[in-house]
Amino acid sequence: MKAFDLVIAKDAAHAVTLLAEHGPSARVLAGGTDLLVELKSASRVPRVVLDISRAAELKGIELTDQGLRIGALVTHTELMRFPLIRDLFPALVDAAHSIGAVQTRNLGTLGGNLVTCVPSMDSGPTLVALDALVTITGPGGRRQLPLSDFFAGPRKSMLEPEDLLLDIVIPKENLGKPADFQKFGLRKGQALALVNAAASLWVDWERDVCVAPRIALGAVAPTVIRARAAEAYLEGRAITPEALAEAGRIAVAEARPISDFRASADYRRDLIAVLTRRALANAYARATAKRDGEKQ
Amino acid sequence: MTDVTAVTMKLNGVTRTASAVPPETTLLALLRNQFNLTGAKLGCDVGDCGACTVIVDGNAVNACLMLAAQADGSDVLTIEGLATLERLHPLQKAFEDNASLQCGFCGPGVILSAKALLDENPDPTQQEIRDALSGNLCRCTGYTKMIEAVQVAARALRAKPDA
């Protein structure tokens, strides 16, 4: 690696000050699993690398008045092991588990994965399907926006150069919302998603219909996207295998997959229909299991 | 901001300090070049192959993807910390007995990934072993004999946890 200066931020406020001081050329280092690869191959490295990995307030997972707050520096392994996440959101555990290999999950952070804005990221879809918000801090103070709006384009987030991603919040009303994550890669280990899909839904058991369905897709558009037409189709509809299959077909039309060396656009379209249907069916199965558990 | 920094870590049970470490030094470079611990290998250098796997604070990580400065204050275990002069670690013994390695380049990383697994989960399923080793690429032996060796070592360690 070419030489750079390493600056260590004590906390988030310090990091923001340092970002303002060193300007847009400074790069933020969290888990390093993407940044170090980039720095090793780059012909020009930034003058300053800002290490935020010791900032305590960017760590930890906790329930707040707003919902479940996940610090940006939480690693994929920490997420997978955290009892509250395992209890409330097995889909998030599955999504984290599908990232890289053990070594990458032990270093890589949730915030780091999200800010890369790589279209095939595995952290994004489930959180988007749970209406997660991101908290950003910068020179103008703190602000929140939906995660789905945070993805501006391939490898481009809504972060300004002096901004820092603080945490991800799953809103209170979605705590325990049944969800599922599906990924299709060419291998089980260390594979990028050809397509990934997440779904969440509530069920109105009185009428046995779907309420507030969410479908999020990855690797099929410049960013993680919501399949809003498929969601609208399912809203208030009885959950039958035919309805879930139809939602999958509708989702296909909402995506803009590309052909590359991993898969053709046509193959990805087939995958979208299948993975969307599976994610919805599994979310419904989790809803059913939850209801049956509560009855006992 | 400094050109060089001191890095102190507990390395294989002994506190060690490197006094003048340039910021762009990876943990792998520090281990190999400053501390002369060459068990962790430089393979792909981008976190794909796992040949540089070491255990930092109980977690298997790719030493090529960590800056040395980020390991300051950590507890680091490398392959050199497993055996004593008298005795191999049960994982090393099982890999040897089972002929689980040929060229051996991936071996230190594979064995440390397996150690991190067994420390957390003494009785893993075959699928859990495969998952734990999925970040370690072997290009000659294949994985079947490694998985068998991890199962043998797991049994040995369960029978004698202090071995």
PDB file of N, CA, C and O in Angstrom, chain A residues 5 13 56 64 71 77 98 119 129 142 162 192-193 199 214 223 247 266 289:
ATOM      1  N   ASP A   5      -1.546   9.102   5.834  1.00  0.00           N
ATOM      2  CA  ASP A   5      -1.571   9.411   7.254  1.00  0.00           C
ATOM      3  C   ASP A   5      -2.811   8.784   7.866  1.00  0.00           C
ATOM      4  O   ASP A   5      -3.893   8.834   7.275  1.00  0.00           O
ATOM      5  N   ALA A  13     -18.339  12.801  17.101  1.00  0.00           N
ATOM      6  CA  ALA A  13     -18.169  14.252  16.961  1.00  0.00           C
ATOM      7  C   ALA A  13     -16.751  14.574  16.493  1.00  0.00           C
ATOM      8  O   ALA A  13     -16.542  15.420  15.611  1.00  0.00           O
ATOM      9  N   ALA A  56     -16.979   4.561  20.330  1.00  0.00           N
ATOM     10  CA  ALA A  56     -17.885   3.660  21.071  1.00  0.00           C
ATOM     11  C   ALA A  56     -19.357   3.871  20.704  1.00  0.00           C
ATOM     12  O   ALA A  56     -20.126   2.914  20.663  1.00  0.00           O
ATOM     13  N   THR A  64     -34.493   1.471  21.615  1.00  0.00           N
ATOM     14  CA  THR A  64     -34.688   2.855  22.022  1.00  0.00           C
ATOM     15  C   THR A  64     -36.173   3.187  21.850  1.00  0.00           C
ATOM     16  O   THR A  64     -36.957   2.344  21.409  1.00  0.00           O
ATOM     17  N   GLY A  71     -25.737   0.103  15.760  1.00  0.00           N
ATOM     18  CA  GLY A  71     -24.616   0.997  15.492  1.00  0.00           C
ATOM     19  C   GLY A  71     -23.952   0.657  14.164  1.00  0.00           C
ATOM     20  O   GLY A  71     -23.870  -0.512  13.782  1.00  0.00           O
ATOM     21  N   THR A  77     -20.780 -10.450  12.215  1.00  0.00           N
ATOM     22  CA  THR A  77     -20.778 -11.534  13.210  1.00  0.00           C
ATOM     23  C   THR A  77     -21.532 -11.111  14.469  1.00  0.00           C
ATOM     24  O   THR A  77     -22.321 -11.884  15.024  1.00  0.00           O
ATOM     25  N   SER A  98     -24.812 -14.583   4.984  1.00  0.00           N
ATOM     26  CA  SER A  98     -24.529 -14.815   3.555  1.00  0.00           C
ATOM     27  C   SER A  98     -23.388 -13.935   3.038  1.00  0.00           C
ATOM     28  O   SER A  98     -22.975 -14.061   1.891  1.00  0.00           O
ATOM     29  N   PRO A 119     -24.611  -2.565  -5.576  1.00  0.00           N
ATOM     30  CA  PRO A 119     -25.989  -3.037  -5.817  1.00  0.00           C
ATOM     31  C   PRO A 119     -26.274  -4.434  -5.277  1.00  0.00           C
ATOM     32  O   PRO A 119     -27.411  -4.739  -4.928  1.00  0.00           O
ATOM     33  N   ALA A 129     -36.677  -3.786   3.553  1.00  0.00           N
ATOM     34  CA  ALA A 129     -37.991  -4.409   3.711  1.00  0.00           C
ATOM     35  C   ALA A 129     -38.569  -4.184   5.106  1.00  0.00           C
ATOM     36  O   ALA A 129     -39.765  -4.360   5.317  1.00  0.00           O
ATOM     37  N   ARG A 142     -27.579  16.298  13.103  1.00  0.00           N
ATOM     38  CA  ARG A 142     -28.031  14.950  12.765  1.00  0.00           C
ATOM     39  C   ARG A 142     -29.268  14.995  11.899  1.00  0.00           C
ATOM     40  O   ARG A 142     -30.092  15.889  12.017  1.00  0.00           O
ATOM     41  N   GLU A 162     -18.440  15.297   4.383  1.00  0.00           N
ATOM     42  CA  GLU A 162     -18.162  15.506   5.812  1.00  0.00           C
ATOM     43  C   GLU A 162     -19.155  14.771   6.702  1.00  0.00           C
ATOM     44  O   GLU A 162     -19.194  15.007   7.910  1.00  0.00           O
ATOM     45  N   LEU A 192     -20.889 -13.478  -4.458  1.00  0.00           N
ATOM     46  CA  LEU A 192     -21.758 -12.315  -4.609  1.00  0.00           C
ATOM     47  C   LEU A 192     -23.127 -12.795  -5.058  1.00  0.00           C
ATOM     48  O   LEU A 192     -23.249 -13.802  -5.745  1.00  0.00           O
ATOM     49  N   ALA A 193     -24.137 -12.036  -4.688  1.00  0.00           N
ATOM     50  CA  ALA A 193     -25.489 -12.396  -5.094  1.00  0.00           C
ATOM     51  C   ALA A 193     -25.672 -12.126  -6.587  1.00  0.00           C
ATOM     52  O   ALA A 193     -25.318 -11.062  -7.077  1.00  0.00           O
ATOM     53  N   ALA A 199     -38.351  -9.929   1.969  1.00  0.00           N
ATOM     54  CA  ALA A 199     -39.765  -9.575   2.089  1.00  0.00           C
ATOM     55  C   ALA A 199     -40.129  -9.506   3.556  1.00  0.00           C
ATOM     56  O   ALA A 199     -39.539 -10.202   4.385  1.00  0.00           O
ATOM     57  N   ARG A 214     -43.684  -5.675   2.222  1.00  0.00           N
ATOM     58  CA  ARG A 214     -42.526  -4.962   1.663  1.00  0.00           C
ATOM     59  C   ARG A 214     -41.670  -5.973   0.915  1.00  0.00           C
ATOM     60  O   ARG A 214     -41.429  -7.085   1.419  1.00  0.00           O
ATOM     61  N   THR A 223     -29.350   0.379  -7.596  1.00  0.00           N
ATOM     62  CA  THR A 223     -29.318   0.327  -6.128  1.00  0.00           C
ATOM     63  C   THR A 223     -30.258  -0.788  -5.679  1.00  0.00           C
ATOM     64  O   THR A 223     -30.988  -1.359  -6.500  1.00  0.00           O
ATOM     65  N   ALA A 247     -47.055 -11.949  -7.340  1.00  0.00           N
ATOM     66  CA  ALA A 247     -46.226 -10.848  -6.812  1.00  0.00           C
ATOM     67  C   ALA A 247     -44.803 -10.969  -7.341  1.00  0.00           C
ATOM     68  O   ALA A 247     -44.174  -9.964  -7.710  1.00  0.00           O
ATOM     69  N   ASP A 266     -31.775 -12.130 -18.414  1.00  0.00           N
ATOM     70  CA  ASP A 266     -32.918 -13.049 -18.440  1.00  0.00           C
ATOM     71  C   ASP A 266     -32.893 -14.007 -17.252  1.00  0.00           C
ATOM     72  O   ASP A 266     -33.918 -14.271 -16.625  1.00  0.00           O
ATOM     73  N   ALA A 289     -45.961 -19.268  12.230  1.00  0.00           N
ATOM     74  CA  ALA A 289     -45.301 -19.890  13.381  1.00  0.00           C
ATOM     75  C   ALA A 289     -45.392 -18.982  14.599  1.00  0.00           C
ATOM     76  O   ALA A 289     -45.593 -19.446  15.728  1.00  0.00           O
TER      77      ALA A 289
END
